[in-house]
Structure formats: structure tokens, C-alpha cells
mmCIF file of C-alpha atoms in Angstrom:
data_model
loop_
_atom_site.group_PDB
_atom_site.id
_atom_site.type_symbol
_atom_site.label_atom_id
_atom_site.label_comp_id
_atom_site.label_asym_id
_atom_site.label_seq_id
_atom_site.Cartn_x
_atom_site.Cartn_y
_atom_site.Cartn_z
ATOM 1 C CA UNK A 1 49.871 67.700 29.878
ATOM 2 C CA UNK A 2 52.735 68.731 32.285
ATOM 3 C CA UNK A 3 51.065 70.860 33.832
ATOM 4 C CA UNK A 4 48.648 68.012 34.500
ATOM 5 C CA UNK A 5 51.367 66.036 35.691
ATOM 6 C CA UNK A 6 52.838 68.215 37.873
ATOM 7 C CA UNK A 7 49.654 68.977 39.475
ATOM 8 C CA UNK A 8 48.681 65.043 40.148
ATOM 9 C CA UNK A 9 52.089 64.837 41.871
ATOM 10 C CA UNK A 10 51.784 67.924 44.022
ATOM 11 C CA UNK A 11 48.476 66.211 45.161
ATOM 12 C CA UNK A 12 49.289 62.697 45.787
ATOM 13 C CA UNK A 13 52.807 63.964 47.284
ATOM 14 C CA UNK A 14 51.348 66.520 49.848
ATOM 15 C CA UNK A 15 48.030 64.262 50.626
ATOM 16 C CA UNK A 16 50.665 61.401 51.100
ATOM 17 C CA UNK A 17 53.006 63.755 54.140
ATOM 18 C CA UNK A 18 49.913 65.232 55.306
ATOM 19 C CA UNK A 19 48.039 63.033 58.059
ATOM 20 C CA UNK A 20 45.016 65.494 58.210
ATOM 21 C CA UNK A 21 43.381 66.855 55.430
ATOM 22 C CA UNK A 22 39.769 69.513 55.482
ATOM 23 C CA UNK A 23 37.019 67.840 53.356
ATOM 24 C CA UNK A 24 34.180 69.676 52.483
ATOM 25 C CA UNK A 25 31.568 66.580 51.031
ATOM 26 C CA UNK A 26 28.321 67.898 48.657
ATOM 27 C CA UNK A 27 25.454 70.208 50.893
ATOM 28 C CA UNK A 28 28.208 70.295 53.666
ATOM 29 C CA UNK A 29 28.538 73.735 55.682
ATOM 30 C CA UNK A 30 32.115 73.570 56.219
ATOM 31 C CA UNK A 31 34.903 71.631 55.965
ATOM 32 C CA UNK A 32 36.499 69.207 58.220
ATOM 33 C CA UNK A 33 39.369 68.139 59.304
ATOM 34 C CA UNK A 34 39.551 64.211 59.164
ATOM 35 C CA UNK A 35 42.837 61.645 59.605
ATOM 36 C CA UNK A 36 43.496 59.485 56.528
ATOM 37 C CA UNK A 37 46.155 57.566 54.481
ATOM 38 C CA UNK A 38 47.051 57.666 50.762
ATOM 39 C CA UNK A 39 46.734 54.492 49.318
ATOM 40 C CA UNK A 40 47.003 53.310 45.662
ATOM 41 C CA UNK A 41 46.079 56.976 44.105
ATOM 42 C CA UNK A 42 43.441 57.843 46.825
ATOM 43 C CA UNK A 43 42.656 59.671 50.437
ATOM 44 C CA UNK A 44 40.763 56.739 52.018
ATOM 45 C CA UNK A 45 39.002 57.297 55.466
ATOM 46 C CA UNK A 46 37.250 55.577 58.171
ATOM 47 C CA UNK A 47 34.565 56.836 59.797
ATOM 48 C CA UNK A 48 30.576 57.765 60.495
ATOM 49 C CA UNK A 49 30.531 55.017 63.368
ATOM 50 C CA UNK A 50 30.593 54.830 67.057
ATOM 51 C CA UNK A 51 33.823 56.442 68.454
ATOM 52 C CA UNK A 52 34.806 57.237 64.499
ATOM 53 C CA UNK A 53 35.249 60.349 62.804
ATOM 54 C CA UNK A 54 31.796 62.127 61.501
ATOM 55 C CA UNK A 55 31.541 62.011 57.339
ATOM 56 C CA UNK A 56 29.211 64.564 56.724
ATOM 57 C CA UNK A 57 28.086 65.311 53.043
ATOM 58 C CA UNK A 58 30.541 62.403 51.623
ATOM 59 C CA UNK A 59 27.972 59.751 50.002
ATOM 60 C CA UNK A 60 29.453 57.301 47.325
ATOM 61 C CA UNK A 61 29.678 58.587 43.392
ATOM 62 C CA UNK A 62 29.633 62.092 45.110
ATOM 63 C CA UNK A 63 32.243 64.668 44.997
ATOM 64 C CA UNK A 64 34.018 66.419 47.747
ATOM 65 C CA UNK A 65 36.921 69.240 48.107
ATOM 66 C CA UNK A 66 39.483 68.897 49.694
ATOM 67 C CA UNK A 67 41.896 71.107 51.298
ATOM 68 C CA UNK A 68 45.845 69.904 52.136
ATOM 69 C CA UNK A 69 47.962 71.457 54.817
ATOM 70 C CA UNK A 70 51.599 71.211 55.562
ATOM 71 C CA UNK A 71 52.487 68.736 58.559
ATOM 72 C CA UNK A 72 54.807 70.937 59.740
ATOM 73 C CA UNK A 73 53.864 74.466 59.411
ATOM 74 C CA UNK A 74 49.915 73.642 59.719
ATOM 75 C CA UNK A 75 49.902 76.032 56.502
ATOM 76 C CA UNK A 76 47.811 75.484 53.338
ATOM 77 C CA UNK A 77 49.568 72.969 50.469
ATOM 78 C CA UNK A 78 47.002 72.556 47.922
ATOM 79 C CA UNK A 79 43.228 72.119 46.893
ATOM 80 C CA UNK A 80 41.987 69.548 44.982
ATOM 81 C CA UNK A 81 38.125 68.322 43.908
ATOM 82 C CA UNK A 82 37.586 64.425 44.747
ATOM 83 C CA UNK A 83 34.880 61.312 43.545
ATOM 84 C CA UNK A 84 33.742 59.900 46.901
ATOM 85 C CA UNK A 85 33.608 55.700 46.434
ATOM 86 C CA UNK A 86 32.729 53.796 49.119
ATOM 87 C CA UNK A 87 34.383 50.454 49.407
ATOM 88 C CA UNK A 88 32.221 47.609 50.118
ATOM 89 C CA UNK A 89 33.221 45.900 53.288
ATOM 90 C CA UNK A 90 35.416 42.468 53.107
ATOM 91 C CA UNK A 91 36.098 43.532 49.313
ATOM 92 C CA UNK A 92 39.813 43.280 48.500
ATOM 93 C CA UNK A 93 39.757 47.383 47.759
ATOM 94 C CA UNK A 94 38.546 47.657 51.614
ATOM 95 C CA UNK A 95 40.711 45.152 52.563
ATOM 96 C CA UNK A 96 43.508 46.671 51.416
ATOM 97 C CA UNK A 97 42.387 50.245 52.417
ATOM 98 C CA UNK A 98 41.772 49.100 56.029
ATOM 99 C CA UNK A 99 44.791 47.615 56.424
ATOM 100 C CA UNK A 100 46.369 51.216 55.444
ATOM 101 C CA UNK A 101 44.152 52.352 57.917
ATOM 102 C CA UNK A 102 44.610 50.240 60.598
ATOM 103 C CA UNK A 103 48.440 50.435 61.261
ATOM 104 C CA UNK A 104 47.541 54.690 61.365
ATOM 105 C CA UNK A 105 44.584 54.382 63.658
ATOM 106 C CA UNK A 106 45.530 55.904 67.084
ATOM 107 C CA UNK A 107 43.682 55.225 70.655
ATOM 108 C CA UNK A 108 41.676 52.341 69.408
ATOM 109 C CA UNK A 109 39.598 51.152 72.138
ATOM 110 C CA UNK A 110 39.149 47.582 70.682
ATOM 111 C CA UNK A 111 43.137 46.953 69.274
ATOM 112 C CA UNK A 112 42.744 44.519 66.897
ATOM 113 C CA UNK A 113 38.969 43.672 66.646
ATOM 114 C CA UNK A 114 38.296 47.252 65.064
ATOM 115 C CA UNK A 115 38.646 46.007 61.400
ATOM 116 C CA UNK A 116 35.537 43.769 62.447
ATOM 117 C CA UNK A 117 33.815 46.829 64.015
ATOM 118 C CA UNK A 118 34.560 49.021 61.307
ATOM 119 C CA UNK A 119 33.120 46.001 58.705
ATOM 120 C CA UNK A 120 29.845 46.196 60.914
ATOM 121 C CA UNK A 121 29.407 49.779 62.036
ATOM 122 C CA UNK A 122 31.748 52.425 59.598
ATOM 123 C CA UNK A 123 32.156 53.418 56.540
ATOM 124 C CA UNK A 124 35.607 52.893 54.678
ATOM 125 C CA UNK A 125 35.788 55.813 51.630
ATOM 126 C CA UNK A 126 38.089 56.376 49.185
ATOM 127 C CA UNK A 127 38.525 60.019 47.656
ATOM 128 C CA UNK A 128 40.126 59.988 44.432
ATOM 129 C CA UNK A 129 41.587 62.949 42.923
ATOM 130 C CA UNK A 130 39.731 64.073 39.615
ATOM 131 C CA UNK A 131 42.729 65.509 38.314
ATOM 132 C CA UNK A 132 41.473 69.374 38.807
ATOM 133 C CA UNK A 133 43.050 71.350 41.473
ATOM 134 C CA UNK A 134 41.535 74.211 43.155
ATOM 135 C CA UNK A 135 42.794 78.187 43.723
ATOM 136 C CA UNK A 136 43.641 78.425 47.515
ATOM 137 C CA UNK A 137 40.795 79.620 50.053
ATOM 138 C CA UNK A 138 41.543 83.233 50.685
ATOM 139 C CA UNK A 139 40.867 84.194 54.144
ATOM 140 C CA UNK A 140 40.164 81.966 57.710
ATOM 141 C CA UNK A 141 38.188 79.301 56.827
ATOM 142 C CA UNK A 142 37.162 78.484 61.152
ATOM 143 C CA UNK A 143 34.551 78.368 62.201
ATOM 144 C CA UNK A 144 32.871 78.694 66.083
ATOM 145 C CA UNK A 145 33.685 75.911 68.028
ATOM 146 C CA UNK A 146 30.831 73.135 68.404
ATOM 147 C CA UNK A 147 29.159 73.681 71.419
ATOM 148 C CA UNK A 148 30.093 71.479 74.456
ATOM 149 C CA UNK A 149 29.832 71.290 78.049
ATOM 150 C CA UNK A 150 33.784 71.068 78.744
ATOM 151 C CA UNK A 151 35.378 74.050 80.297
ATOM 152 C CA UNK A 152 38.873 75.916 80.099
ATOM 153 C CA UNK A 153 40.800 76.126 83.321
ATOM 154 C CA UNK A 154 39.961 78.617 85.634
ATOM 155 C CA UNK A 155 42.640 81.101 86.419
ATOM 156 C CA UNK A 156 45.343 80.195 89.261
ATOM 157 C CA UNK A 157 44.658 81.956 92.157
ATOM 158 C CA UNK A 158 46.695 84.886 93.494
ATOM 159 C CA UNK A 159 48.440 83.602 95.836
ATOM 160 C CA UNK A 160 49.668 80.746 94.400
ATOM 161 C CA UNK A 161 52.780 82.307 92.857
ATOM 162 C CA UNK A 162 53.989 83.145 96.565
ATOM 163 C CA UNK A 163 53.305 79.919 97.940
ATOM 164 C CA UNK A 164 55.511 78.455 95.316
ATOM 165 C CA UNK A 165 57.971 80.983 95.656
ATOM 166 C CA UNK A 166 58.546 80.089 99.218
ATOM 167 C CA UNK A 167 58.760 76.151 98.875
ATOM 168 C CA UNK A 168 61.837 76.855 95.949
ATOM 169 C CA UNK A 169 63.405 78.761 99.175
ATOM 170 C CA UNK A 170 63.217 76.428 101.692
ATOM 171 C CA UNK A 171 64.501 73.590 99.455
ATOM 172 C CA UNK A 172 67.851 75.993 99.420
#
């Protein structure tokens, strides 16, 4: 039973400082990282709509893993299985969940009309612990980068350094 306890607190507490967890829904290859807020005993999300964060694998009455690292070292916390629910939209639990949501949303590109996007267009979901948590994931658990035409800078030319060089002197 304390053990129980304990364990429930180390996941709502950690979940709660965390503002990324990795979820890994049902027939999912990996997992992924995704933004969220605790609210009322649950991870709830926003997503699987147009400029939203991708859901894969997390369908209501399914369940999902998820994975809980530290905000400030980036390091591993703790692992714990969740029940996917979806809320229904305009239904108090949404309600309440999106206005969670909403205040930790960053870069919207519609301010305060995105609560009636999300209604129309995204899903809201709530992940609620099961009470189990999971041993650790041993090992690196990244994978290869999804493929995309963006590029990495191109090294700076040789010359550069000099040229910079001598504008610092003639400042002097």
C-alpha cells in the first residue's frame, strides 16, 4: 500500500514539473515526445490536428506508456503505463482540460480562437495513470531523425575569421 502510494506521487509529482513527456500509444514504433499539463490526476494533451502535435497509437479506452524526464537535467524520472480517454469536446472534463491547456500552449497562430479550432479539428486526451510503474528503459531510446528537406549550415568559409579579425583592429 505505501509502496503504492509512494509510487502514485512520484508520478503525478514528476509528470506535474515535467512539460514534455515520451508516449509510446498501442502498435506505435516509438515513443514521442509530446507537451502536456497535469490536470486533476491525468497527462492531458492536445493534438492530431492541423499545426498540432501528431498522436500516433493513442485511441480512447487504449493504453499507452509513458516515459518522464527531468526538466532540468533532460534525464529519465520515471515510467508509468496509462488508459487513454478522450474527452468529448464542449464537455465540462474538456473544458476544463483545455483551459489547462490553453494558458501552456506556445506560438498559437490563432490566440484565442484555438479552443474553437481544437473543438473542430483536435483531439483533447487524457492519460491517466493505472497505478503500475514501469523499470527504466535501459539504453538510447532515439531514433533517426524524420526525414526532411531542411539543411544544417554550411561551414563558414576560410577566410572569414581574418576578415573579422581585421574589422576588431580598426575599431582600436
Amino acid at each position: 500500500m505505501t509502496s503504492e502510494l509512494l509510487d502514485r506521487a512520484l508520478v503525478e509529482e514528476a509528470t506535474k514539473k515535467s512539460g514534455l513527456v515520451w508516449v509510446r500509444g498501442a502498435g506505435a514504433p516509438a515513443a514521442r515526445a509530446l507537451w502536456h499539463v497535469w490536470h486533476e490526476g491525468a497527462a492531458c494533451l492536445v493534438g492530431d490536428g492541423p499545426g498540432e502535435q501528431p498522436l500516433p497509437g493513442l485511441a480512447d479506452g487504449a493504453e499507452a506508456e509513458v516515459t518522464v524526464r527531468s526538466k532540468d537535467k533532460g534525464g529519465r524520472l520515471v515510467s508509468w503505463t496509462a488508459r487513454v480517454v478522450e474527452l468529448a469536446p464542449d464537455s465540462e472534463g474538456w473544458a476544463a482540460a483545455v483551459a489547462e491547456l490553453k494558458g501552456k500552449r506556445l506560438n498559437a497562430p490563432d490566440g484565442e480562437a484555438m479552443t474553437a479550432r481544437w473543438a473542430r479539428e483536435c483531439r483533447v486526451l487524457r492519460l491517466e495513470p493505472t497505478g503500475a510503474t514501469l523499470p527504466l528503459p535501459e539504453g538510447s531510446l532515439a531514433e533517426a531523425p524524420v526525414p526532411t528537406p531542411a539543411t544544417t549550415r554550411q561551414a563558414i568559409p576560410a577566410g572569414l575569421p581574418r576578415l573579422l579579425v581585421k574589422k576588431k583592429r580598426k575599431r582600436t
